[in-house]
Coordinates of C-alpha atoms and ligand atoms in Angstrom, one line a residue:
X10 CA 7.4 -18.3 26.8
X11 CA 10.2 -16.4 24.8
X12 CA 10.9 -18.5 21.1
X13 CA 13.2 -18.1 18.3
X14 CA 11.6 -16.3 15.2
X15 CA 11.2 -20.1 13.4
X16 CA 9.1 -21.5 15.9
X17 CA 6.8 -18.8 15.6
X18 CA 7.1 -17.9 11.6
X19 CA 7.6 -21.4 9.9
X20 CA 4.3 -22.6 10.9
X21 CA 2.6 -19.3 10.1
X22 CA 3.9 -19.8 6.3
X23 CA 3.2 -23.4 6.0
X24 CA -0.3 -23.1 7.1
X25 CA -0.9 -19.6 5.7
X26 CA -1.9 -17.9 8.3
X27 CA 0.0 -14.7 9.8
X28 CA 1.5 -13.4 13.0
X29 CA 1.2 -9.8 14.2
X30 CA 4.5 -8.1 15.3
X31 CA 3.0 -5.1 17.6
X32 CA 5.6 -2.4 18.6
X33 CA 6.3 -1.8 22.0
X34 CA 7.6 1.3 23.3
X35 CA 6.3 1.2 27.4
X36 CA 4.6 -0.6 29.9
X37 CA 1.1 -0.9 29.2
X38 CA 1.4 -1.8 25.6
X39 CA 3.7 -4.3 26.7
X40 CA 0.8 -5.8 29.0
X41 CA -2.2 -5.1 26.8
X42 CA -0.6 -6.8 24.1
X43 CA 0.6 -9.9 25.9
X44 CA -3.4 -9.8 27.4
X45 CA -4.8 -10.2 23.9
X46 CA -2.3 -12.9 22.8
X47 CA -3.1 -14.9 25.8
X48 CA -6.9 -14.1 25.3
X49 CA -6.4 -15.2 21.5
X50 CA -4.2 -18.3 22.3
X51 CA -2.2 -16.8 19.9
X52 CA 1.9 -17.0 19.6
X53 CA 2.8 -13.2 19.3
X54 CA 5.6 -11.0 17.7
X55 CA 6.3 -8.1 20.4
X56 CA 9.0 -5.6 18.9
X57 CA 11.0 -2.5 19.6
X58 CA 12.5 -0.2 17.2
X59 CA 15.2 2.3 17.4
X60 CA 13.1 4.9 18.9
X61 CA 11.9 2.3 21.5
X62 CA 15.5 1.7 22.4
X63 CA 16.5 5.7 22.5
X64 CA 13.3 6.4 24.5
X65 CA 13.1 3.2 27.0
X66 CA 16.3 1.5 26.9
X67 CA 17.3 -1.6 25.4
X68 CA 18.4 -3.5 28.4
X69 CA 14.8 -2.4 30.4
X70 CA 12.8 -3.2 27.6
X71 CA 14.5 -6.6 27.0
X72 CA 14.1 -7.4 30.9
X73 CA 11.0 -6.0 30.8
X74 CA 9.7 -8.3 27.6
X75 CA 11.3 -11.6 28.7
X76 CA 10.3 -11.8 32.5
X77 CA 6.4 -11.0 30.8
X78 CA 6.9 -13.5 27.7
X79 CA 8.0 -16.2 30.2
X80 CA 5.2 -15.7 32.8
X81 CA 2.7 -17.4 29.9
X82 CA 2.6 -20.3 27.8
X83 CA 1.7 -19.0 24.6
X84 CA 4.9 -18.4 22.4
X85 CA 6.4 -15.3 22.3
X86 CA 9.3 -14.2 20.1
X87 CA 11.5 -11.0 20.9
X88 CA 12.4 -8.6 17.7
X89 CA 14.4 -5.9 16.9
X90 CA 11.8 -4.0 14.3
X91 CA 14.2 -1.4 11.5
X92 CA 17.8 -2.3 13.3
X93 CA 19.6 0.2 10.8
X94 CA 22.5 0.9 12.5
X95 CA 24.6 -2.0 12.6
X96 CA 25.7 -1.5 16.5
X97 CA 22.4 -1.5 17.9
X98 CA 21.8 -5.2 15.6
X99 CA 25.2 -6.4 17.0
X100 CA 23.8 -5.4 20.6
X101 CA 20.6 -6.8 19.9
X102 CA 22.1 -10.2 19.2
X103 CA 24.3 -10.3 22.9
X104 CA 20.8 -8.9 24.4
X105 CA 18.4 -11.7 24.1
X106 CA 16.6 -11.0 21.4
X107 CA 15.6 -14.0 19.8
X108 CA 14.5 -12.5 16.0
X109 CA 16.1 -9.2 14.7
X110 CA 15.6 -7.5 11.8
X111 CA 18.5 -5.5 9.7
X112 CA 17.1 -2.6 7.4
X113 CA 19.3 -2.1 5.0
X114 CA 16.6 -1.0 2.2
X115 CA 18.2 2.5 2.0
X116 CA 21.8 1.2 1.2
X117 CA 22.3 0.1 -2.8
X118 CA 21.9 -3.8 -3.5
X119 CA 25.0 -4.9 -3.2
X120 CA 25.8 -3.1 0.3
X121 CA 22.1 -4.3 1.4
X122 CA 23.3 -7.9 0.8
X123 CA 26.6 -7.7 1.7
X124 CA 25.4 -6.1 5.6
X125 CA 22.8 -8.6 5.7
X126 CA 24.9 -11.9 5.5
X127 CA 26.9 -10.8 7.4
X128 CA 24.2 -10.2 10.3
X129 CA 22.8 -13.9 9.4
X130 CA 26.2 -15.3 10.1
X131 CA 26.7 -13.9 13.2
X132 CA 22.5 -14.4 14.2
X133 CA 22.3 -17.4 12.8
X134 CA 25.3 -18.7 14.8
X135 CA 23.2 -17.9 18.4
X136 CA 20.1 -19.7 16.7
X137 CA 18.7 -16.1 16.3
X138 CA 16.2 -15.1 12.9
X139 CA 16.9 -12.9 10.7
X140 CA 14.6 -10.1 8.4
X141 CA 16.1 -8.2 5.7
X142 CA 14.5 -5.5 3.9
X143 CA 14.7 -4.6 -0.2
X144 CA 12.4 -2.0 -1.7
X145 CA 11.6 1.6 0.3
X146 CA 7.6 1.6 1.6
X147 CA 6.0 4.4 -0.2
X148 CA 2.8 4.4 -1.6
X149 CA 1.4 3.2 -5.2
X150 CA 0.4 6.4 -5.8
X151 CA 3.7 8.6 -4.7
X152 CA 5.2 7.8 -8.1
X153 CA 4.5 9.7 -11.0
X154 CA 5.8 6.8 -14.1
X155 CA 5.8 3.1 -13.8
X156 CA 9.4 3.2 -14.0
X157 CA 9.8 5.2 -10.7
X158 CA 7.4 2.7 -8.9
X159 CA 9.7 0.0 -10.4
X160 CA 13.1 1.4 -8.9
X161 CA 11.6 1.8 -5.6
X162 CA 8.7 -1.2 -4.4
X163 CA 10.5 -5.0 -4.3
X164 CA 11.8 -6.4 -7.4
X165 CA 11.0 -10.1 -7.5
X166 CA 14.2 -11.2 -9.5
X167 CA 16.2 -9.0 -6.8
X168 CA 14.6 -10.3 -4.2
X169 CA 15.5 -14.4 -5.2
X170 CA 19.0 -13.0 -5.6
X171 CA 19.2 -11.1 -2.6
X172 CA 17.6 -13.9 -0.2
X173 CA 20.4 -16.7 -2.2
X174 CA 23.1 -14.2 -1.6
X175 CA 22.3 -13.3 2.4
X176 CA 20.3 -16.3 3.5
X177 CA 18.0 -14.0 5.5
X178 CA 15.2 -15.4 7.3
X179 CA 12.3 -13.4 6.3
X180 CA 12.0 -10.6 3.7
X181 CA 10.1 -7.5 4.2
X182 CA 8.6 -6.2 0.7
X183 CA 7.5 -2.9 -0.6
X184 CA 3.9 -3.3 -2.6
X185 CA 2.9 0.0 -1.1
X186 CA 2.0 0.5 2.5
X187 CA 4.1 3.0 4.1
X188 CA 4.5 3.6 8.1
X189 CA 2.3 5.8 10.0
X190 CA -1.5 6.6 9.8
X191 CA -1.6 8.4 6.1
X192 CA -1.1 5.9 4.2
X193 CA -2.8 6.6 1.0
X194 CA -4.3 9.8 -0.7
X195 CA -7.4 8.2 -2.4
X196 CA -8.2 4.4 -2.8
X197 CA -6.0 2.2 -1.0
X198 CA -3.9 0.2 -3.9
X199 CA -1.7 -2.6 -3.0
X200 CA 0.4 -4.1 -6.0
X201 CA -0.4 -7.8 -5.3
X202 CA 0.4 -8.9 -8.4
X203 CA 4.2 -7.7 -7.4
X204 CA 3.6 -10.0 -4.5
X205 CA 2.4 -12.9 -6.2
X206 CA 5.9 -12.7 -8.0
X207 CA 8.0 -12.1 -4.9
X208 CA 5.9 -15.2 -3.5
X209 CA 7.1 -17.6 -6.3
X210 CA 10.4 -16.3 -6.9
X211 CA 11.3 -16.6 -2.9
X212 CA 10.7 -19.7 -0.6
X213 CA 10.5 -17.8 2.6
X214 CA 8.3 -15.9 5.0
X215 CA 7.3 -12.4 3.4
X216 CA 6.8 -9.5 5.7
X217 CA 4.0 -6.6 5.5
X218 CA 5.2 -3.8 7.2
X219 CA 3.1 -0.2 7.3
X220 CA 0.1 -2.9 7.7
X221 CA -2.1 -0.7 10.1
X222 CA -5.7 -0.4 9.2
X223 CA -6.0 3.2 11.4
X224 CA -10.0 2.1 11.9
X225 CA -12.9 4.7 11.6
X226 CA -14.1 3.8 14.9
X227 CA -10.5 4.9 16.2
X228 CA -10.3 8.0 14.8
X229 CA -13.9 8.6 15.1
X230 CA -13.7 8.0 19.2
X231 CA -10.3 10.2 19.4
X232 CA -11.7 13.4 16.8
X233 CA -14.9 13.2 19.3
X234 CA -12.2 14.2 21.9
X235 CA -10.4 16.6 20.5
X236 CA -8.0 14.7 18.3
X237 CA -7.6 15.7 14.8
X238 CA -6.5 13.3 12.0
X239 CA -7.3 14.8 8.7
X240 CA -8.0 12.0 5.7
X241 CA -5.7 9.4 7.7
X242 CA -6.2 6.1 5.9
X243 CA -4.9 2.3 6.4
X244 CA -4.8 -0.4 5.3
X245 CA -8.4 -3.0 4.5
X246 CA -9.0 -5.6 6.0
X247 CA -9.5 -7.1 3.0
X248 CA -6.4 -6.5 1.8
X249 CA -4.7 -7.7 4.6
X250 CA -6.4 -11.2 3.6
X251 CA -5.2 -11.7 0.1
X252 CA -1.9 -11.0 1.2
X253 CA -1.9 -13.5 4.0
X254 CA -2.7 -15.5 1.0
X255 CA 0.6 -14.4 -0.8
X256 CA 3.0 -15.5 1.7
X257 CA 2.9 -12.6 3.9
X258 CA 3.5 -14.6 7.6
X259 CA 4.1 -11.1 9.7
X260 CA 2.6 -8.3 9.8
X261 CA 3.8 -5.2 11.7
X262 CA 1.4 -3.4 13.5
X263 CA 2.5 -0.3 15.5
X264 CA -0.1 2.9 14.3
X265 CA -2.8 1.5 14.9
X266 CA -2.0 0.7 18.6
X267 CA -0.6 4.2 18.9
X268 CA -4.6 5.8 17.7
X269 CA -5.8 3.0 20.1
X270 CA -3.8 4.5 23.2
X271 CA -4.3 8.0 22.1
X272 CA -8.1 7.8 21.5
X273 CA -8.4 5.8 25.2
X274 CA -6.2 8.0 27.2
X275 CA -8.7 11.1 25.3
X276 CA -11.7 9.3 26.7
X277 CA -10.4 9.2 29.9
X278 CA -9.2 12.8 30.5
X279 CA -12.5 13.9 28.8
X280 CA -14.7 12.3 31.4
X281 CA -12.8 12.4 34.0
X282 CA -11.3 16.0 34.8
X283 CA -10.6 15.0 38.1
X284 CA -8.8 12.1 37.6
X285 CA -4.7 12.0 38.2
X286 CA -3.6 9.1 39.3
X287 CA -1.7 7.8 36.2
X288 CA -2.7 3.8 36.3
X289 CA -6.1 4.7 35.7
X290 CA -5.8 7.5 33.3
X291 CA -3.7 5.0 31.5
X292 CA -6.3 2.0 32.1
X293 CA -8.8 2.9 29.2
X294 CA -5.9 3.1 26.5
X295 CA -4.4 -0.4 27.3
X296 CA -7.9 -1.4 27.7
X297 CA -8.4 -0.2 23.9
X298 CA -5.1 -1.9 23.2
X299 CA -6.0 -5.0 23.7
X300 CA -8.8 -5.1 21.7
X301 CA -7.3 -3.7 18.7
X302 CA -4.6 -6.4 19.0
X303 CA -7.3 -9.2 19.5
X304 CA -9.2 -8.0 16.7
X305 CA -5.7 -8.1 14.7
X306 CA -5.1 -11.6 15.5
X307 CA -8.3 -13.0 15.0
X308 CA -8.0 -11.1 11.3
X309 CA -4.3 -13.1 10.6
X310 CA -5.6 -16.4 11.5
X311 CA -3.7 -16.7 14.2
X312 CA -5.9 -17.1 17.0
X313 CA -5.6 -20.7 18.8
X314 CA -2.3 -21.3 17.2
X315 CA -0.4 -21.4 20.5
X316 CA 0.9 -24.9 21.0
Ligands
G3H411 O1 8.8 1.5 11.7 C1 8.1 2.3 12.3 C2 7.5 1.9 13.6 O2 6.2 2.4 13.7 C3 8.4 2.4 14.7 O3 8.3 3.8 14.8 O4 10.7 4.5 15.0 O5 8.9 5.9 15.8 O6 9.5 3.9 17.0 P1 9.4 4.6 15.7
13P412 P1 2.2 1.0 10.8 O1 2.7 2.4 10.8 O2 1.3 0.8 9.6 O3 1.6 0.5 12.1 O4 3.5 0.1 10.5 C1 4.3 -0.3 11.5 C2 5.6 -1.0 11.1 O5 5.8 -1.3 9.9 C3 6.7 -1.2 12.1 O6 7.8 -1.7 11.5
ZN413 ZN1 8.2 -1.1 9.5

């Protein structure tokens, strides 16, 4: 059934485990998703950006999302993922979304904060959750000083002020993942020690974006069908643990089910030439879907945590 961000996000934090926020953009990563939560008895963060909206609709996918969330009894929350512009989060809140999420990380502090409480007040006033961004996602090893990484991943003083000042629900962080499926040139470096301090400085739910983990076996199975995907590296599993263990209560997830569908629908056209009936070229990628989101799940902890 379709819940507010709290339900879903308050227990994560207290009992340190975390939720995965999948992007959905169609269909069948819609369903495969919502198969793996239900599989997992696991509460579940489905999201759209503003590409999703632009490409499907915002009205269809919210239709689309509810009538699905509401056919199962495992909690499901409804978020806007990156709302930059300010109309589509205002739209967002009349459209029955229950969570959204205002990115103002590329404005200066001030304007940030001041766009952000101002979303809360109105969210907060339809019982809707709120995630604010501060810090721009790059990687640790874009930067060339100290200083530079320090002017662009979270600042842990900021971020206490900046959570006082908005009273935002969640707060994304940069400690350097980045979107997409190239996330780091050599070793994958996250600065947890940056967390740790964002963790005691602020009280709520920290959020992970650029969290995919763009597995071997992924771009293995896709590259032995024609895809090509260089040195694309994610995120470790490992990684992903110790930051669970830092407050980090979501965790977005939208790369790694975009290799999944890619590599599945490669599969299918490979071996099956003849094939055109779009349901089951499509059936292998959402097949793949699904058990890239269950083995997501069980990673966060949050498997069994529907109630
Ligand atoms: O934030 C990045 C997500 O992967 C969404 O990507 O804007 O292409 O839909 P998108
Ligand atoms: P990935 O590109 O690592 O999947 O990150 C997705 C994300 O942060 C969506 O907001
Ligand atoms: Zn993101």
């Amino acid at each position: 059934m379709l819940v507010s961000g709290k339900d879903i996000l308050i227990p994560a934090f207290e009992r340190r485990y975390a939720v995965g926020a999948f992007n959905v953009n169609n269909l069948e990563i819609l369903q495969a998703i919502i198969e793996a939560a239900v599989a997992e008895r696991s509460p579940v963060i489905v999201q759209t950006s503003e590409g999703a909206i632009a490409y499907a609709g915002m009205e269809e996918l919210v239709e689309m999302i509810t009538v699905a969330a509401n056919e199962h009894d495992i909690p499901v929350v409804l978020h806007l993922d990156h709302g930059k512009n300010l109309e589509v989060v205002e739209q967002a809140l009349d459209s029955g979304y229950t969570s959204v999420m205002y990115d103002g990380s590329a404005l200066p502090f001030e304007e940030n904060a001041a766009n952000t409480k101002r979303v809360v007040e109105k969210a907060h006033a339809k019982g809707i959750w709120v995630e604010a961004e501060l810090g721009a996602l790059r990687g640790v090893e874009d930067f060339v000083s100290v200083a530079e990484r320090d002017a662009t991943f979270t600042d842990p003083k900021e971020a206490r002020a900046f959570v006082q000042a908005t009273h935002c629900d969640a707060l994304a962080v940069a400690v350097g993942t980045s979107h997409g499926a190239y996330k780091f040139k050599g070793e994958a470096q996250l600065d947890f020690a940056r967390l740790a301090k964002i963790h005691e400085m602020v009280t709520i739910p920290l959020v992970l974006h650029g969290a995919s983990g763009i597995p071997h076996e992924l771009i293995e199975k896709a590259e032995a069908h024609g895809g090509e995907f260089g040195e694309a590296q994610g995120v470790p599993d490992e990684a992903i643990k110790k930051a669970i263990a830092l407050g980090i209560a979501k965790i977005n997830i939208d790369s790694d089910l975009r290799l999944a569908f890619t590599a599945g629908l490669r599969v299918t056209l490979d071996e099956k030439p003849a094939e055109f009936d779009p349901r089951k070229i499509l059936a292998g990628a959402k097949e793949l879907i699904t058990k890239v989101v269950r083995a997501k799940i069980q990673l966060f902890g949050s498997s069994g945590k529907a109630y």
